[in-house]
Tab-separated table of C-alpha atoms and ligand atoms in Angstrom:
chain	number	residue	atom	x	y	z
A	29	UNK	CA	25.484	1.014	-5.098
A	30	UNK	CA	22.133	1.894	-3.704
A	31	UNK	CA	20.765	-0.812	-1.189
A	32	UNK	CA	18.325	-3.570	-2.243
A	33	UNK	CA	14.653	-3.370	-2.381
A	34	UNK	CA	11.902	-5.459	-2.603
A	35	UNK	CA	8.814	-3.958	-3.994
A	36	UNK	CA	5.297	-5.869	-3.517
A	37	UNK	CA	2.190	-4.174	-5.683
A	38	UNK	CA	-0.916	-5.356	-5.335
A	39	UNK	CA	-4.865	-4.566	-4.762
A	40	UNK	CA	-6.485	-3.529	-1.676
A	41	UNK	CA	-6.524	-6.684	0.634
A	42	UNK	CA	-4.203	-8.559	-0.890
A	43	UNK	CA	-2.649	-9.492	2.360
A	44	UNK	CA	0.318	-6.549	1.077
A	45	UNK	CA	0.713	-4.693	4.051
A	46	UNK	CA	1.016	-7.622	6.686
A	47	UNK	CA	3.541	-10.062	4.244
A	48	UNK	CA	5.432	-6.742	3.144
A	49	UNK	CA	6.047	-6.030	7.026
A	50	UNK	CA	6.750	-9.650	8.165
A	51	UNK	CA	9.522	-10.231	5.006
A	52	UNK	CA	10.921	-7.137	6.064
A	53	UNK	CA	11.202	-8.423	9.571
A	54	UNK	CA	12.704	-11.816	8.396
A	55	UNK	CA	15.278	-9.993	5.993
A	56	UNK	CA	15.909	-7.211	9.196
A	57	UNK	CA	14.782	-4.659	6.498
A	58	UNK	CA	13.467	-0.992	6.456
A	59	UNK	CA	9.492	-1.131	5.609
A	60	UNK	CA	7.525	1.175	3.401
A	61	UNK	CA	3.835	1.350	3.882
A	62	UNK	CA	3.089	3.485	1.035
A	63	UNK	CA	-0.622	3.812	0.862
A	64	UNK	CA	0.353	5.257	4.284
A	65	UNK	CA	0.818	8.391	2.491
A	66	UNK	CA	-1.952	8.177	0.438
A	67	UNK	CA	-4.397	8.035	3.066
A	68	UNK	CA	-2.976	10.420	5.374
A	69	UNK	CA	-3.262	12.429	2.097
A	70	UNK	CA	-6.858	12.212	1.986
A	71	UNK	CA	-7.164	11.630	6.092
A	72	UNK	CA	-5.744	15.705	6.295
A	73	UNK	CA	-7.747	16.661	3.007
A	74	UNK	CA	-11.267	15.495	4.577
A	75	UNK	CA	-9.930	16.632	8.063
A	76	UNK	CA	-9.895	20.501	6.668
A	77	UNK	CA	-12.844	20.152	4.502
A	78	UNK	CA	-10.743	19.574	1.350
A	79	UNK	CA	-12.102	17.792	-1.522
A	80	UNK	CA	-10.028	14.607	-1.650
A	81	UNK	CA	-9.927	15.353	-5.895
A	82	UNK	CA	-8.733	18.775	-5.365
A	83	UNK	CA	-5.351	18.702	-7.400
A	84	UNK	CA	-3.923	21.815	-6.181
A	85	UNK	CA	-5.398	22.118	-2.705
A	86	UNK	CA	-4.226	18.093	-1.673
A	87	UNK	CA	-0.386	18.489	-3.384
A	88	UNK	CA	-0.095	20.980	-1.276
A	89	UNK	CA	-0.938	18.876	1.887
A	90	UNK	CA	1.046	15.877	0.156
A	91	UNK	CA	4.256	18.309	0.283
A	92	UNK	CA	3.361	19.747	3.683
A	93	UNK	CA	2.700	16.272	5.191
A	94	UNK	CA	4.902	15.439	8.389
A	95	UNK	CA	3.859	12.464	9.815
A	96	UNK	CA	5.829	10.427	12.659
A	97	UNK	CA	6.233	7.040	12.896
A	98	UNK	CA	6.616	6.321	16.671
A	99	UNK	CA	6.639	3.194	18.441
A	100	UNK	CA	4.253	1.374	15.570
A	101	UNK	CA	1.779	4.133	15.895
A	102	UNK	CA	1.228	7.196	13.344
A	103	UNK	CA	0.749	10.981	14.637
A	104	UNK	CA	-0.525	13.443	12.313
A	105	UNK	CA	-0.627	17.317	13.413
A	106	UNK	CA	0.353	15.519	17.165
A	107	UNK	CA	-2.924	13.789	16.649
A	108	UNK	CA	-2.682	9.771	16.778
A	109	UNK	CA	-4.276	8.884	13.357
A	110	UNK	CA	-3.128	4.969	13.416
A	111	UNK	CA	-6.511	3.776	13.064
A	112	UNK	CA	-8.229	6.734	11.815
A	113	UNK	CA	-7.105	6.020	8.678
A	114	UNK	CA	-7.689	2.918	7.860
A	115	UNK	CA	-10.843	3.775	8.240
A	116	UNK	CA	-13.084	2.769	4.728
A	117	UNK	CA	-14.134	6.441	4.252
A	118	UNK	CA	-10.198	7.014	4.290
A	119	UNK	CA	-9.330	4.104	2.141
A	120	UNK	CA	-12.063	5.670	-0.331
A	121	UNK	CA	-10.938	9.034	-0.164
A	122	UNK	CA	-7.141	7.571	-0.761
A	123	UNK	CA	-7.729	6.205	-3.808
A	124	UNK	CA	-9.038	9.065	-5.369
A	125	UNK	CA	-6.451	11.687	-3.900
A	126	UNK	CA	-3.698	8.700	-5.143
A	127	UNK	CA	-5.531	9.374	-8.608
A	128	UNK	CA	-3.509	13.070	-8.757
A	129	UNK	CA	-0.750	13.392	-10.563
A	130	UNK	CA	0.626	15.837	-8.168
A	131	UNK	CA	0.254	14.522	-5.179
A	132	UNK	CA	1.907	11.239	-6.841
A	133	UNK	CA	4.562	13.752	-7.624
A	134	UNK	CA	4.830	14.949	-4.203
A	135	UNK	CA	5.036	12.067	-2.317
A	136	UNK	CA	7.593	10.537	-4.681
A	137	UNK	CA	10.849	12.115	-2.305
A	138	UNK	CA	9.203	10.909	0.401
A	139	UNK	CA	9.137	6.989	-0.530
A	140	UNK	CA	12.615	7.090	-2.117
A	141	UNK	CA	13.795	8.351	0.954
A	142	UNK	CA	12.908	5.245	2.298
A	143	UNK	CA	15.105	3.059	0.892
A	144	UNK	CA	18.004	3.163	3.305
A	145	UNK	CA	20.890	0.070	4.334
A	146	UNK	CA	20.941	-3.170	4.742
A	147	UNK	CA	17.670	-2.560	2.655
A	148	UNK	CA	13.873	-2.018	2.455
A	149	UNK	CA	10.612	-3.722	1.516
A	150	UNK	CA	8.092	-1.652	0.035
A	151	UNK	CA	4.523	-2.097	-0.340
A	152	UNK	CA	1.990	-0.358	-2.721
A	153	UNK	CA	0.835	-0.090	-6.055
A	154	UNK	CA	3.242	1.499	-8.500
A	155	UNK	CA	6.426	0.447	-6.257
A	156	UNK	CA	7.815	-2.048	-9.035
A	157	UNK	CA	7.460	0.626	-11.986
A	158	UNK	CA	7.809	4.074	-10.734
A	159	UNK	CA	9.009	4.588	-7.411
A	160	UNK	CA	11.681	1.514	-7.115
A	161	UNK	CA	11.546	0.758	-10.887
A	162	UNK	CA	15.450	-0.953	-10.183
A	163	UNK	CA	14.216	-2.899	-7.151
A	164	UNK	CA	15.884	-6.729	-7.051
A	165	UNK	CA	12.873	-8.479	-6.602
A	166	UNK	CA	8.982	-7.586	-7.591
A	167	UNK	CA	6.316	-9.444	-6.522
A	168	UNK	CA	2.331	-8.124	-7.676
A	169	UNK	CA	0.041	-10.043	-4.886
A	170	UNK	CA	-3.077	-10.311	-5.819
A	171	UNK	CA	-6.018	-12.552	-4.791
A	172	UNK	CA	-9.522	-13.266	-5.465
A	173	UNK	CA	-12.350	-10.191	-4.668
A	174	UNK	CA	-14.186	-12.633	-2.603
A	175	UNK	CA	-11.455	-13.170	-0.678
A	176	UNK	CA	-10.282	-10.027	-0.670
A	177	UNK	CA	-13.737	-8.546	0.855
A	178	UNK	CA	-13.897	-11.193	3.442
A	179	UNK	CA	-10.240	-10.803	4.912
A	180	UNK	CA	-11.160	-6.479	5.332
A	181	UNK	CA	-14.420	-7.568	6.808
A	182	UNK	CA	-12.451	-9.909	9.237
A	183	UNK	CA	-9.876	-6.948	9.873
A	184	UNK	CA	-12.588	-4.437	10.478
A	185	UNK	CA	-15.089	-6.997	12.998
A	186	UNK	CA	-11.452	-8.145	14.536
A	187	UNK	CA	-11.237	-4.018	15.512
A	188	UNK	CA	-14.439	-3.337	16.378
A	189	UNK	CA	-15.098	-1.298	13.417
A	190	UNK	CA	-19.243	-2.730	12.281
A	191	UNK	CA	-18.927	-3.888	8.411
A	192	UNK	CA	-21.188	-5.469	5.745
A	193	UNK	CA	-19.666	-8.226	3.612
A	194	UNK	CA	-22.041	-6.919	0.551
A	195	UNK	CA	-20.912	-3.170	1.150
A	196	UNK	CA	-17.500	-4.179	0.966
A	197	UNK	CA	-17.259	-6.374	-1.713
A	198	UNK	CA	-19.057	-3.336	-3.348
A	199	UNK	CA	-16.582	-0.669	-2.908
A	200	UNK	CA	-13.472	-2.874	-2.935
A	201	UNK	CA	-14.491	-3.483	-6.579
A	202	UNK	CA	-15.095	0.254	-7.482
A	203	UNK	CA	-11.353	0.882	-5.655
A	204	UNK	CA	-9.681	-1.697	-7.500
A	205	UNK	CA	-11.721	-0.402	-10.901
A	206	UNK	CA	-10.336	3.172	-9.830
A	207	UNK	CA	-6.607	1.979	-8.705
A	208	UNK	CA	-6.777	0.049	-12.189
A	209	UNK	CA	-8.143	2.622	-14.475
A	210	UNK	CA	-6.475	5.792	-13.340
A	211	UNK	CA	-3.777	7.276	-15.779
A	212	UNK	CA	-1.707	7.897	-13.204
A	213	UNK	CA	0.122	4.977	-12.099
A	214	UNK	CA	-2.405	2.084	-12.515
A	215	UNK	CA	-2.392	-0.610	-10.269
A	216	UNK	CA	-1.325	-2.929	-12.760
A	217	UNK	CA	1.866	-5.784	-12.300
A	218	UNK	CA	5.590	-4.358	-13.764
A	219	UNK	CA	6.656	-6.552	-16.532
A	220	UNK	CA	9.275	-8.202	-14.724
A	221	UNK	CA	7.456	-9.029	-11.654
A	222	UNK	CA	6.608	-12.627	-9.839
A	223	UNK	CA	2.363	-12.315	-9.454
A	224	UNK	CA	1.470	-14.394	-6.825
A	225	UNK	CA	-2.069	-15.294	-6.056
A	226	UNK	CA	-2.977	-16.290	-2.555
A	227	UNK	CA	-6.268	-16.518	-1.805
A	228	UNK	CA	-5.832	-20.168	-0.862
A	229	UNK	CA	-2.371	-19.435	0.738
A	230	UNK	CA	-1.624	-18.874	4.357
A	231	UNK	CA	0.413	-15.404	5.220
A	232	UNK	CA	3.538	-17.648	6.206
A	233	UNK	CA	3.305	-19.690	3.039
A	234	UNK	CA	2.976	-16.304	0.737
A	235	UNK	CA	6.096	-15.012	3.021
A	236	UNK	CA	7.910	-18.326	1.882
A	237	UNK	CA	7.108	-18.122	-1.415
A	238	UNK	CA	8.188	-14.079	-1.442
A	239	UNK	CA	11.762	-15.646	0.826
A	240	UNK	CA	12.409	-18.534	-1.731
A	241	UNK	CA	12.024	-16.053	-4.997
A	242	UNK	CA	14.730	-13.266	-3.025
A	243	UNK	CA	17.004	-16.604	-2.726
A	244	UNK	CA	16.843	-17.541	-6.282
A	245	UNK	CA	17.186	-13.778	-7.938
A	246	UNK	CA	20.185	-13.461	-5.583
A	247	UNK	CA	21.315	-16.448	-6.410
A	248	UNK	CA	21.226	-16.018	-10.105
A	249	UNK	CA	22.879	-12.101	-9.246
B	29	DC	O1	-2.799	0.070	0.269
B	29	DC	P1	-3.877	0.991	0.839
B	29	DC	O2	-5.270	0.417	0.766
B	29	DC	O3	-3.510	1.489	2.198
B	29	DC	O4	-3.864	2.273	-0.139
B	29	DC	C1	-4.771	3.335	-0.003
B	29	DC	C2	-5.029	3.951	-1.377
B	29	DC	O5	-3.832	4.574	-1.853
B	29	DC	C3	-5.452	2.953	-2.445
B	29	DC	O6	-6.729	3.282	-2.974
B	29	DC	C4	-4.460	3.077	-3.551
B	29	DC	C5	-3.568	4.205	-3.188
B	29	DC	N1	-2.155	3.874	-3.328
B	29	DC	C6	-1.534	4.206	-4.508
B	29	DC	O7	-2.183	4.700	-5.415
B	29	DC	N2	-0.199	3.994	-4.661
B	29	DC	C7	0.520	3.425	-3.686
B	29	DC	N3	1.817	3.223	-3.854
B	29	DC	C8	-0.119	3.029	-2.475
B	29	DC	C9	-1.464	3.270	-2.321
């Protein structure tokens, strides 16, 4: 029987990344950053002058993509990319490389081969429905766009990175428009999955929440 995975969807700053991560800690589970992918995707694809909605020319670099995970930190081409791509220009970028069919396609192997024992949390947008569509638990974060905008303005002063609350709460809402509208895997919330709002949550209460609805499904298992 293949291990158990948890898949969390959600929008861009939705707090994903950092609950995904800390219930995968607390179960002493694998962790997929999928968006990962997606913008070292786009990170390569502006890096060699590719356009970032070049079908052809970024499935290629999707299927050619070797990054390492080492120690926390991310090397692409031996370069340390970690916080290179997270950079908004990246983020951008990402979501409309993510918007290719093919390089969905390509990356697909990649995620699955993820999912290894005792089990893995995986965070993204289309973990619930296409990539994990069997996982035990699915959970579609979301939160308000105001508070959305002001926790990646926080992240980006917190780094040194300079940000504008107004510029960001501008292109957040174009992302989520594109993430939403795309035919390829929308960012939309599987059928079956627990949506969980937490803009007025703390990231240890959504992590209970997500810990208390993996005790009930396995309970009812
Ligand atoms: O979660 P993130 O902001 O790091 O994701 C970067 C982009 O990649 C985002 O615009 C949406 C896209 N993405 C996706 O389409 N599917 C995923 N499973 C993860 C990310």
């Amino acid at each position: 029987m293949p291990c158990e995975v948890i898949a969390i969807d959600g929008p861009t700053a939705s707090g994903k990344g950092t609950v995904a991560s800390l219930v995968a800690e607390r179960l002493g589970f694998h962790y997929l950053d999928s968006g990962a992918l997606y913008r070292l995707t786009a990170y390569a694809a502006l890096k060699h002058g590719v356009d970032p909605d070049d079908e052809t020319a970024c499935e290629a670099i999707a299927r050619g993509l070797a990054p390492e995970f080492r120690g926390g930190r991310i090397f692409l081409e031996g370069e340390d990319v970690t916080s290179a791509i997270r950079a908004e220009a990246v983020g951008i970028a990402a979501s409309r490389t993510a918007a290719l069919p093919a390089v969905r396609r390509a990356l697909l192997s990649v995620q699955r081969a993820a999912r290894r024992a005792p089990g893995l949390v995986a965070d993204g947008r289309d973990m619930a429905y296409v990539v994990f569509p069997d996982a035990s638990l699915k959970v579609f974060l979301t939160a308000s766009p105001r508070a959305r905008a002001q926790r990646r303005y926080k992240q980006l002063i917190d780094k040194g990175i300079s940000a504008n609350l107004c510029d960001l709460t501008r292109d957040l809402s174009e992302r989520d428009r594109r993430d939403r509208e795309r035919a390829a895997a929308p960012c939309l919330p599987a059928l079956d999955a627990h949506i969980l709002d937490n803009s007025g949550l703390t990231i240890e209460e959504t992590v209970a929440v997500i810990l208390a609805w993996r005790e009930r499904a396995r309970a009812a298992a």
